Amino acid sequence: MAISGNRWTKPLLAICLATSLGGCGFALRGSANLPYETLYVDLPENNALGAELRRNLRAGTNTRIVERREQAQAILQANAETRSKLILSLGSSGAVREFRLKYGFAWRVINQGGEDVAAPGDVQIERDYSFNDNQVLAKESEEALLYRDMQTDMVQQVMRRLAAGGPGPGPAPAAPASPGTQKPAR
């Protein structure tokens, strides 16, 4: 039995679909609210990760990216950016069959005094891919594309962590004056 061409069928179906998507928690990615008004990204201008991170922060957050460190309320400081390629498996003749690519980025967010304003972050991403000696140029291109995809994923993960971050732990609570002044826990 076919659905009749009633003029209410399509709008009703669209409303049902929209409410079911809204009910499951689906939402379009909006702008991230970072807890900093201004941010300096302490990565070189010619660094691909730094350029993509700045571009995404400018386009997708309420935070203004500044060009000079002195103008920033917070400074995103890169501790390490690593890329590595490991042999994952060998064929019966000893030739490489699979590689594992690893991409890591560690950072911290500090204020002008050098104190952490959020917990340090570290993201590690891995991708596996097969290798064939007969397709060396194609596999080199695939590797470059995988690294580019990993970089985009890295930027998104860093942005989510920055948005979820906020101020780090405050000062440690003061120690009691004497052991007898504290009540035992029950």
PDB file of C-alpha atoms in Angstrom:
ATOM      1  CA  MET A   1       0.000   0.000   0.000  1.00  0.00           C
ATOM      2  CA  ALA A   2       1.525   3.325  -1.062  1.00  0.00           C
ATOM      3  CA  ILE A   3       1.426   6.485   1.014  1.00  0.00           C
ATOM      4  CA  SER A   4      -1.134   8.842  -0.444  1.00  0.00           C
ATOM      5  CA  GLY A   5       0.004  12.123  -1.906  1.00  0.00           C
ATOM      6  CA  ASN A   6      -1.610  14.051   0.927  1.00  0.00           C
ATOM      7  CA  ARG A   7      -0.112  17.518   1.330  1.00  0.00           C
ATOM      8  CA  TRP A   8       0.437  16.876   5.064  1.00  0.00           C
ATOM      9  CA  THR A   9       2.437  13.668   4.675  1.00  0.00           C
ATOM     10  CA  LYS A  10       5.867  15.148   3.940  1.00  0.00           C
ATOM     11  CA  PRO A  11       5.723  17.941   6.554  1.00  0.00           C
ATOM     12  CA  LEU A  12       4.481  15.472   9.179  1.00  0.00           C
ATOM     13  CA  LEU A  13       7.257  13.042   8.307  1.00  0.00           C
ATOM     14  CA  ALA A  14       9.868  15.856   8.544  1.00  0.00           C
ATOM     15  CA  ILE A  15       8.562  16.900  11.978  1.00  0.00           C
ATOM     16  CA  CYS A  16       8.695  13.298  13.236  1.00  0.00           C
ATOM     17  CA  LEU A  17      12.270  12.919  11.969  1.00  0.00           C
ATOM     18  CA  ALA A  18      13.388  16.222  13.530  1.00  0.00           C
ATOM     19  CA  THR A  19      11.889  15.389  16.931  1.00  0.00           C
ATOM     20  CA  SER A  20      13.402  11.911  16.936  1.00  0.00           C
ATOM     21  CA  LEU A  21      16.863  13.332  16.140  1.00  0.00           C
ATOM     22  CA  GLY A  22      16.465  15.995  18.820  1.00  0.00           C
ATOM     23  CA  GLY A  23      15.310  13.413  21.337  1.00  0.00           C
ATOM     24  CA  CYS A  24      18.379  11.221  20.874  1.00  0.00           C
ATOM     25  CA  GLY A  25      20.746  14.103  21.687  1.00  0.00           C
ATOM     26  CA  PHE A  26      21.782  14.920  18.119  1.00  0.00           C
ATOM     27  CA  ALA A  27      22.804  18.529  17.632  1.00  0.00           C
ATOM     28  CA  LEU A  28      24.780  20.316  14.969  1.00  0.00           C
ATOM     29  CA  ARG A  29      28.227  21.392  16.078  1.00  0.00           C
ATOM     30  CA  GLY A  30      27.992  25.027  17.056  1.00  0.00           C
ATOM     31  CA  SER A  31      30.635  27.368  18.336  1.00  0.00           C
ATOM     32  CA  ALA A  32      32.655  26.194  21.318  1.00  0.00           C
ATOM     33  CA  ASN A  33      32.731  28.404  24.377  1.00  0.00           C
ATOM     34  CA  LEU A  34      36.285  28.593  25.639  1.00  0.00           C
ATOM     35  CA  PRO A  35      36.818  30.031  29.110  1.00  0.00           C
ATOM     36  CA  TYR A  36      39.322  32.590  27.757  1.00  0.00           C
ATOM     37  CA  GLU A  37      38.613  35.927  26.091  1.00  0.00           C
ATOM     38  CA  THR A  38      41.958  36.002  24.265  1.00  0.00           C
ATOM     39  CA  LEU A  39      44.336  33.167  23.443  1.00  0.00           C
ATOM     40  CA  TYR A  40      47.822  33.009  21.988  1.00  0.00           C
ATOM     41  CA  VAL A  41      48.760  29.779  20.188  1.00  0.00           C
ATOM     42  CA  ASP A  42      52.466  29.241  20.816  1.00  0.00           C
ATOM     43  CA  LEU A  43      53.195  27.281  17.636  1.00  0.00           C
ATOM     44  CA  PRO A  44      55.145  28.587  14.622  1.00  0.00           C
ATOM     45  CA  GLU A  45      53.122  30.207  11.837  1.00  0.00           C
ATOM     46  CA  ASN A  46      54.440  27.641   9.342  1.00  0.00           C
ATOM     47  CA  ASN A  47      53.423  24.669  11.521  1.00  0.00           C
ATOM     48  CA  ALA A  48      50.478  22.888   9.847  1.00  0.00           C
ATOM     49  CA  LEU A  49      48.860  21.894  13.156  1.00  0.00           C
ATOM     50  CA  GLY A  50      49.224  25.432  14.516  1.00  0.00           C
ATOM     51  CA  ALA A  51      47.716  26.984  11.387  1.00  0.00           C
ATOM     52  CA  GLU A  52      44.729  24.622  11.400  1.00  0.00           C
ATOM     53  CA  LEU A  53      44.234  25.087  15.140  1.00  0.00           C
ATOM     54  CA  ARG A  54      44.242  28.890  14.796  1.00  0.00           C
ATOM     55  CA  ARG A  55      41.833  28.706  11.856  1.00  0.00           C
ATOM     56  CA  ASN A  56      39.393  26.490  13.768  1.00  0.00           C
ATOM     57  CA  LEU A  57      39.651  28.575  16.938  1.00  0.00           C
ATOM     58  CA  ARG A  58      38.905  31.759  14.987  1.00  0.00           C
ATOM     59  CA  ALA A  59      35.978  30.221  13.121  1.00  0.00           C
ATOM     60  CA  GLY A  60      34.430  28.060  15.826  1.00  0.00           C
ATOM     61  CA  THR A  61      34.872  29.813  19.171  1.00  0.00           C
ATOM     62  CA  ASN A  62      34.063  33.039  20.941  1.00  0.00           C
ATOM     63  CA  THR A  63      37.755  33.471  21.839  1.00  0.00           C
ATOM     64  CA  ARG A  64      39.878  36.033  20.020  1.00  0.00           C
ATOM     65  CA  ILE A  65      43.231  34.691  18.782  1.00  0.00           C
ATOM     66  CA  VAL A  66      45.968  37.273  19.296  1.00  0.00           C
ATOM     67  CA  GLU A  67      49.267  37.603  17.431  1.00  0.00           C
ATOM     68  CA  ARG A  68      51.438  38.616  20.398  1.00  0.00           C
ATOM     69  CA  ARG A  69      51.911  36.680  23.610  1.00  0.00           C
ATOM     70  CA  GLU A  70      51.615  39.824  25.778  1.00  0.00           C
ATOM     71  CA  GLN A  71      48.041  40.478  24.574  1.00  0.00           C
ATOM     72  CA  ALA A  72      46.699  37.068  25.642  1.00  0.00           C
ATOM     73  CA  GLN A  73      44.731  36.126  28.721  1.00  0.00           C
ATOM     74  CA  ALA A  74      45.819  32.499  28.152  1.00  0.00           C
ATOM     75  CA  ILE A  75      48.639  30.898  26.158  1.00  0.00           C
ATOM     76  CA  LEU A  76      48.352  27.489  24.505  1.00  0.00           C
ATOM     77  CA  GLN A  77      51.880  26.144  24.752  1.00  0.00           C
ATOM     78  CA  ALA A  78      52.931  23.054  22.789  1.00  0.00           C
ATOM     79  CA  ASN A  79      54.977  20.616  24.857  1.00  0.00           C
ATOM     80  CA  ALA A  80      55.444  18.022  22.100  1.00  0.00           C
ATOM     81  CA  GLU A  81      54.209  17.150  18.629  1.00  0.00           C
ATOM     82  CA  THR A  82      55.300  13.710  17.466  1.00  0.00           C
ATOM     83  CA  ARG A  83      54.827  11.574  14.383  1.00  0.00           C
ATOM     84  CA  SER A  84      56.043   8.021  14.048  1.00  0.00           C
ATOM     85  CA  LYS A  85      55.684   5.074  11.710  1.00  0.00           C
ATOM     86  CA  LEU A  86      55.959   1.525  13.028  1.00  0.00           C
ATOM     87  CA  ILE A  87      56.012  -1.790  11.221  1.00  0.00           C
ATOM     88  CA  LEU A  88      52.869  -3.648  12.191  1.00  0.00           C
ATOM     89  CA  SER A  89      53.278  -6.905  10.254  1.00  0.00           C
ATOM     90  CA  LEU A  90      55.586  -8.644   7.794  1.00  0.00           C
ATOM     91  CA  GLY A  91      54.751 -11.039   4.966  1.00  0.00           C
ATOM     92  CA  SER A  92      56.242 -14.511   4.588  1.00  0.00           C
ATOM     93  CA  SER A  93      59.135 -13.104   2.515  1.00  0.00           C
ATOM     94  CA  GLY A  94      59.979 -10.548   5.198  1.00  0.00           C
ATOM     95  CA  ALA A  95      58.476  -7.605   3.300  1.00  0.00           C
ATOM     96  CA  VAL A  96      56.408  -5.093   5.245  1.00  0.00           C
ATOM     97  CA  ARG A  97      52.651  -5.709   4.895  1.00  0.00           C
ATOM     98  CA  GLU A  98      51.214  -3.141   7.342  1.00  0.00           C
ATOM     99  CA  PHE A  99      52.316   0.054   9.049  1.00  0.00           C
ATOM    100  CA  ARG A 100      50.942   1.883  12.062  1.00  0.00           C
ATOM    101  CA  LEU A 101      51.096   5.672  11.993  1.00  0.00           C
ATOM    102  CA  LYS A 102      51.137   7.497  15.331  1.00  0.00           C
ATOM    103  CA  TYR A 103      50.527  11.179  15.861  1.00  0.00           C
ATOM    104  CA  GLY A 104      50.711  12.825  19.254  1.00  0.00           C
ATOM    105  CA  PHE A 105      50.310  16.301  20.636  1.00  0.00           C
ATOM    106  CA  ALA A 106      50.844  17.448  24.216  1.00  0.00           C
ATOM    107  CA  TRP A 107      50.054  20.965  25.406  1.00  0.00           C
ATOM    108  CA  ARG A 108      49.298  23.120  28.373  1.00  0.00           C
ATOM    109  CA  VAL A 109      47.404  26.362  28.812  1.00  0.00           C
ATOM    110  CA  ILE A 110      49.152  28.942  30.970  1.00  0.00           C
ATOM    111  CA  ASN A 111      48.564  32.531  32.018  1.00  0.00           C
ATOM    112  CA  GLN A 112      51.012  35.438  31.680  1.00  0.00           C
ATOM    113  CA  GLY A 113      52.748  34.341  34.891  1.00  0.00           C
ATOM    114  CA  GLY A 114      53.439  30.858  33.516  1.00  0.00           C
ATOM    115  CA  GLU A 115      50.943  29.141  35.826  1.00  0.00           C
ATOM    116  CA  ASP A 116      48.652  26.424  34.465  1.00  0.00           C
ATOM    117  CA  VAL A 117      45.072  27.633  34.021  1.00  0.00           C
ATOM    118  CA  ALA A 118      43.841  24.221  32.848  1.00  0.00           C
ATOM    119  CA  ALA A 119      45.015  20.672  33.209  1.00  0.00           C
ATOM    120  CA  PRO A 120      47.717  19.754  30.665  1.00  0.00           C
ATOM    121  CA  GLY A 121      46.424  17.852  27.644  1.00  0.00           C
ATOM    122  CA  ASP A 122      47.767  15.000  25.574  1.00  0.00           C
ATOM    123  CA  VAL A 123      46.154  13.355  22.541  1.00  0.00           C
ATOM    124  CA  GLN A 124      47.516  10.279  20.763  1.00  0.00           C
ATOM    125  CA  ILE A 125      46.020   9.074  17.468  1.00  0.00           C
ATOM    126  CA  GLU A 126      46.885   5.879  15.608  1.00  0.00           C
ATOM    127  CA  ARG A 127      46.003   4.641  12.135  1.00  0.00           C
ATOM    128  CA  ASP A 128      46.928   1.342  10.474  1.00  0.00           C
ATOM    129  CA  TYR A 129      47.316   0.864   6.740  1.00  0.00           C
ATOM    130  CA  SER A 130      48.424  -1.922   4.438  1.00  0.00           C
ATOM    131  CA  PHE A 131      51.535  -1.581   2.297  1.00  0.00           C
ATOM    132  CA  ASN A 132      52.411  -3.056  -1.082  1.00  0.00           C
ATOM    133  CA  ASP A 133      55.863  -2.759  -2.681  1.00  0.00           C
ATOM    134  CA  ASN A 134      54.250  -2.600  -6.116  1.00  0.00           C
ATOM    135  CA  GLN A 135      52.318   0.567  -5.196  1.00  0.00           C
ATOM    136  CA  VAL A 136      54.937   2.658  -3.408  1.00  0.00           C
ATOM    137  CA  LEU A 137      53.810   6.054  -4.772  1.00  0.00           C
ATOM    138  CA  ALA A 138      50.151   5.358  -4.046  1.00  0.00           C
ATOM    139  CA  LYS A 139      50.967   4.215  -0.511  1.00  0.00           C
ATOM    140  CA  GLU A 140      53.082   7.323   0.123  1.00  0.00           C
ATOM    141  CA  SER A 141      50.100   9.437  -0.922  1.00  0.00           C
ATOM    142  CA  GLU A 142      47.838   7.367   1.326  1.00  0.00           C
ATOM    143  CA  GLU A 143      50.227   7.942   4.233  1.00  0.00           C
ATOM    144  CA  ALA A 144      50.198  11.707   3.647  1.00  0.00           C
ATOM    145  CA  LEU A 145      46.383  11.696   3.514  1.00  0.00           C
ATOM    146  CA  LEU A 146      46.195   9.665   6.720  1.00  0.00           C
ATOM    147  CA  TYR A 147      48.481  12.127   8.511  1.00  0.00           C
ATOM    148  CA  ARG A 148      46.368  15.031   7.257  1.00  0.00           C
ATOM    149  CA  ASP A 149      43.204  13.300   8.488  1.00  0.00           C
ATOM    150  CA  MET A 150      44.870  12.604  11.828  1.00  0.00           C
ATOM    151  CA  GLN A 151      45.832  16.277  12.100  1.00  0.00           C
ATOM    152  CA  THR A 152      42.228  17.374  11.493  1.00  0.00           C
ATOM    153  CA  ASP A 153      41.048  14.882  14.105  1.00  0.00           C
ATOM    154  CA  MET A 154      43.739  16.169  16.477  1.00  0.00           C
ATOM    155  CA  VAL A 155      42.561  19.774  16.097  1.00  0.00           C
ATOM    156  CA  GLN A 156      38.952  18.774  16.836  1.00  0.00           C
ATOM    157  CA  GLN A 157      39.984  16.821  19.928  1.00  0.00           C
ATOM    158  CA  VAL A 158      42.158  19.684  21.203  1.00  0.00           C
ATOM    159  CA  MET A 159      39.287  22.131  20.715  1.00  0.00           C
ATOM    160  CA  ARG A 160      36.862  19.863  22.603  1.00  0.00           C
ATOM    161  CA  ARG A 161      39.335  19.527  25.467  1.00  0.00           C
ATOM    162  CA  LEU A 162      39.953  23.272  25.574  1.00  0.00           C
ATOM    163  CA  ALA A 163      36.204  23.905  25.704  1.00  0.00           C
ATOM    164  CA  ALA A 164      35.730  21.326  28.455  1.00  0.00           C
ATOM    165  CA  GLY A 165      38.869  22.447  30.311  1.00  0.00           C
ATOM    166  CA  GLY A 166      38.400  25.690  32.159  1.00  0.00           C
ATOM    167  CA  PRO A 167      40.473  26.721  35.104  1.00  0.00           C
ATOM    168  CA  GLY A 168      42.674  24.015  36.531  1.00  0.00           C
ATOM    169  CA  PRO A 169      42.845  22.981  40.160  1.00  0.00           C
ATOM    170  CA  GLY A 170      43.019  25.846  42.610  1.00  0.00           C
ATOM    171  CA  PRO A 171      45.461  26.202  45.464  1.00  0.00           C
ATOM    172  CA  ALA A 172      45.770  23.279  47.847  1.00  0.00           C
ATOM    173  CA  PRO A 173      43.583  23.527  50.950  1.00  0.00           C
ATOM    174  CA  ALA A 174      45.339  24.789  54.045  1.00  0.00           C
ATOM    175  CA  ALA A 175      46.529  22.157  56.518  1.00  0.00           C
ATOM    176  CA  PRO A 176      44.741  22.079  59.877  1.00  0.00           C
ATOM    177  CA  ALA A 177      46.442  23.901  62.741  1.00  0.00           C
ATOM    178  CA  SER A 178      46.752  20.762  64.873  1.00  0.00           C
ATOM    179  CA  PRO A 179      45.680  17.129  64.516  1.00  0.00           C
ATOM    180  CA  GLY A 180      43.167  17.430  67.372  1.00  0.00           C
ATOM    181  CA  THR A 181      41.048  20.153  65.689  1.00  0.00           C
ATOM    182  CA  GLN A 182      39.775  17.951  62.875  1.00  0.00           C
ATOM    183  CA  LYS A 183      36.739  15.683  63.344  1.00  0.00           C
ATOM    184  CA  PRO A 184      37.173  12.055  62.260  1.00  0.00           C
ATOM    185  CA  ALA A 185      35.324  10.982  59.108  1.00  0.00           C
ATOM    186  CA  ARG A 186      32.440   8.562  59.658  1.00  0.00           C
TER     187      ARG A 186
END
